[in-house]
DNA sequence: TAATAAACTACAAACGATTGCGGGAACGAT
DNA sequence: ATCGTTCCCGCAATCGTTTGTAGTTTATTA
């Protein structure tokens, strides 16, 4: 079961040149104690034998790795894959590699993945937590072991770690206010799973925007469901059945908005003339659907970059205490409003 | 610059119990030489101190890691993030972790990433190559070091390694034949970068389908461009300008098809009545655009799974020689045809 | 020429785990 | 009393690097 891999080591090089491994090591690391002649010889042999240092051995010796653990719910979501892309970008340029794992929205798997990352002695971890994560004990384990931790988007509020988030409350508030200013008065909200901070805040933003603008709050216009297209479809369907027809909807995310739009179109109504719609996240998809969807851009690539920057700064002791970065969102106005 | 991390080791446990580290190791690995009483004591202390084995040390000792390197052009593409998801799924269940890197379609970066993966002594590598990769020397380096390699989708033909692909030729041939059977006669193809095998094969499939069905091949209906929406838009634009209007188009991928559709709609023409369209890949986006797009599903999640399975089998010596798996594609017929 | 500094290089320990081998203890059988 | 088993466990080497210390040249200076 061994990897058959046979790599050349500094000992191989040492033997050939009849010098000691330590000299080879110092030569390769350009240590001043080694004379240039020797360094050149070492480097030549190293190149000839395709020597590449064994990170494993280095890590063991130095008690430190250049690996960052990334755990997100699901890679296939636009938002998260863009974030990973941003993380990888920064990591790459700082000489770090990233280990990616997905929790699949499962708390148990999140815990197991955390353990796996600890075993790997990652230098730090970047996380967006699963929907079903209530306890943050596994993250506290990381901190107890002095492994730096950065949350992004879906954060764990009661853990002292750096965070990269958007202002979900304000983004939602602004989106709804935008609708109100456009003259819409019966605005529905399809909320996400409560218990997850970001969705709670979006809901609160909706409620407060309604209240502050002195629009009557109608309980029936506030629906709770999941995060998928089907949820949006069904929520809209139930509104139609209840004869409580809004003139605009604001949904927890883009897929839900799209599902709702589908149902609206099936009802023979026009968007935005009969019902306007705003989603959340600016999935690529929103710009090409017909009508294109007004939505809130969270700049996930940028969030990933910032999270990686924060983490690396913490790892390298350039950032001594947790910091929260709030990424500005942008309402992307399109045809659906 | 050290990670402050302080982890408990088997030595710590050994000291507490006044036994030797080797006994602790054997106890934890459930070795028959160790009596149950001792094992229990060891396990208790291990749990109390939150011991978790140092993968680094294990890897060094065993000269083998349980890490798989994954290199793809860009994570943010639907197709690749789904594939990664599939890879991670299989890897997770076999106890492997994955290191992800992106080449960003750059040959140089692909080479550097390969070196980084070798340094990490990954047990194997899964790759979809960049557009600009002509030489496969860096992959041969992997094989020389006996590091198993599996390609998926964009493969390197002249390297002897396992591959997971679709039959691009047949998929394209079938898609075009489908159009022909529907009665379309002036079918255009917007081809991708030649030099990349998969795109060449799709082109060939198009050409042969035209010829075998005795439809006149019109040179002006074959356009070469890139892979983005803008390329599709411009290709369509140039067709309009050349007054050579097709009654159907088959594009190298979905974004190109969408770009073309955009231009078609701008021209006031109807899809599929005036011009039909077929894309390639079944990006999520294609099902929600209006009109929804007929396309070819490549089952990227499944490709990722298969690639991971092949790789792990090779790593564990259960697969002795390279194998090529061809994933069946499926023409998803929607409104655009 | 001898003393001293400067320039190189080697030795050995360490990182944390695994594992072949050997040895002590306890026990029964002869 | 001797031998043989069986059961537990420890010693020490090993994986590939890094690095403090010490040692050997060589060059420099008095």
XYZ file of C-alpha atoms in Angstrom, chain A residues 1-8 49-60 62-67 74-78 80-82 84-86 88-89 92-93 97-102 104 108-109 112-113 115-124 141 144-147 229 258 265 284-285 287-290 301 315-318, chain B residues 1-8 49-60 62-67 74-78 80-82 84-86 88-89 92-93 97-102 104 108-109 112-113 115-124 141 144-148 258 265 284-285 287-290 301 315-318:
162
model
C 0.000 0.000 0.000
C 2.953 2.258 -0.219
C 3.103 4.942 -2.790
C 5.856 3.647 -4.924
C 7.136 7.213 -5.160
C 10.865 7.521 -4.817
C 12.068 11.035 -4.306
C 15.587 12.280 -4.088
C 18.110 14.812 -9.771
C 14.946 16.896 -9.745
C 15.206 17.363 -6.042
C 12.215 18.954 -4.420
C 12.181 19.409 -0.666
C 9.911 17.184 1.324
C 7.301 19.493 2.796
C 6.290 16.761 5.189
C 9.706 16.592 6.754
C 10.011 20.350 6.837
C 6.668 20.705 8.509
C 7.522 18.126 11.096
C 9.498 23.277 11.927
C 6.318 22.335 13.684
C 4.426 24.442 11.224
C 2.763 23.956 7.871
C 1.908 26.279 5.054
C -1.502 24.786 4.571
C -21.152 23.075 -0.624
C -18.621 23.808 -3.298
C -21.113 23.743 -6.094
C -22.804 26.939 -4.967
C -21.735 29.919 -6.962
C -18.790 29.453 -2.253
C -16.842 28.448 -5.303
C -16.126 32.099 -5.996
C -12.710 29.568 -2.635
C -11.302 31.034 -5.773
C -10.489 34.228 -3.891
C -6.828 30.226 -3.319
C -5.632 33.304 -5.111
C -1.094 30.924 -3.710
C 0.700 34.244 -3.710
C -1.860 25.681 -0.246
C -5.452 25.065 0.630
C -7.228 21.932 1.736
C -10.888 22.055 0.858
C -13.666 20.204 2.576
C -17.398 20.544 2.487
C -22.728 19.356 3.099
C -21.467 15.983 12.217
C -19.460 16.200 9.076
C -15.223 15.422 11.558
C -13.710 17.717 8.984
C -10.710 17.051 13.331
C -9.205 16.029 10.022
C -7.859 19.535 9.567
C -6.312 19.470 13.015
C -4.648 16.165 12.252
C -3.181 17.807 9.214
C -1.823 20.517 11.464
C -3.114 23.226 9.186
C -1.717 26.651 9.892
C -5.200 28.114 9.980
C -11.006 23.329 19.928
C -7.486 26.154 22.124
C -4.764 24.720 19.955
C -3.878 28.182 18.833
C -4.951 27.496 15.276
C -35.699 27.185 -6.161
C -36.173 32.480 -9.425
C -45.032 33.674 -14.851
C -24.383 34.606 -12.397
C -27.692 33.189 -13.341
C -28.160 38.402 -15.125
C -29.316 36.095 -17.885
C -32.768 35.057 -16.837
C -35.717 36.798 -18.385
C -14.421 36.534 -4.528
C -0.843 33.102 11.231
C 2.177 35.285 10.722
C 1.507 37.281 13.857
C 0.892 40.479 12.015
C 6.541 32.872 12.935
C 5.743 29.566 14.506
C 2.208 28.444 14.750
C 1.722 28.731 18.457
C -0.179 25.476 18.239
C 0.669 23.033 20.981
C -0.645 19.579 20.423
C -0.430 16.600 22.700
C -5.937 15.509 26.404
C -7.705 15.694 23.051
C -4.941 13.814 21.392
C -5.114 13.694 17.629
C -2.365 11.955 15.717
C 0.037 14.108 13.797
C -0.576 13.302 10.159
C 2.686 14.959 9.291
C 4.700 12.576 11.390
C 2.720 9.604 10.187
C 3.230 10.577 6.597
C 6.926 11.014 7.080
C 5.076 5.793 6.357
C 6.428 7.584 3.368
C 2.893 8.042 2.162
C 0.153 10.613 2.533
C -3.586 10.425 2.269
C -3.810 13.601 0.288
C -10.938 27.701 -12.599
C -12.991 26.740 -9.600
C -15.709 29.226 -10.310
C -16.922 27.370 -13.383
C -19.970 25.300 -12.732
C -15.324 22.253 -12.329
C -16.847 23.064 -8.988
C -19.290 20.210 -9.466
C -14.491 18.948 -7.286
C -17.568 18.256 -5.260
C -17.667 14.734 -6.653
C -14.261 15.456 -2.454
C -17.180 13.172 -1.829
C -13.833 11.896 2.085
C -15.319 8.456 2.294
C -8.267 14.939 1.870
C -7.923 17.061 -1.204
C -5.651 19.950 -1.962
C -7.142 22.219 -4.590
C -5.273 24.491 -6.915
C -6.277 26.344 -10.020
C -6.170 29.936 -14.162
C 3.320 28.341 -16.025
C 1.046 28.225 -13.064
C 4.329 25.540 -10.462
C 1.272 23.952 -8.930
C 5.762 21.154 -8.233
C 3.948 22.320 -5.129
C 1.896 19.138 -5.148
C 5.019 17.045 -5.443
C 6.561 18.846 -2.500
C 3.488 17.971 -0.544
C 4.050 14.357 -1.486
C 0.461 13.929 -2.520
C -0.600 10.343 -2.998
C -2.030 11.161 -6.396
C 7.525 14.191 -13.814
C 8.454 9.325 -13.031
C 8.012 9.705 -9.309
C 5.349 7.052 -9.374
C 2.650 9.486 -8.366
C -0.590 8.255 -9.918
C -26.254 32.282 -24.331
C -33.104 38.316 -29.494
C -27.461 25.336 -14.208
C -28.088 28.573 -15.949
C -32.530 25.624 -17.429
C -33.709 29.014 -16.262
C -32.965 31.276 -19.161
C -35.770 32.195 -21.484
C -20.235 15.435 -10.417
C -2.920 4.547 -5.318
C -3.934 1.446 -3.458
C -2.645 -0.835 -6.171
C -6.039 -2.181 -7.015
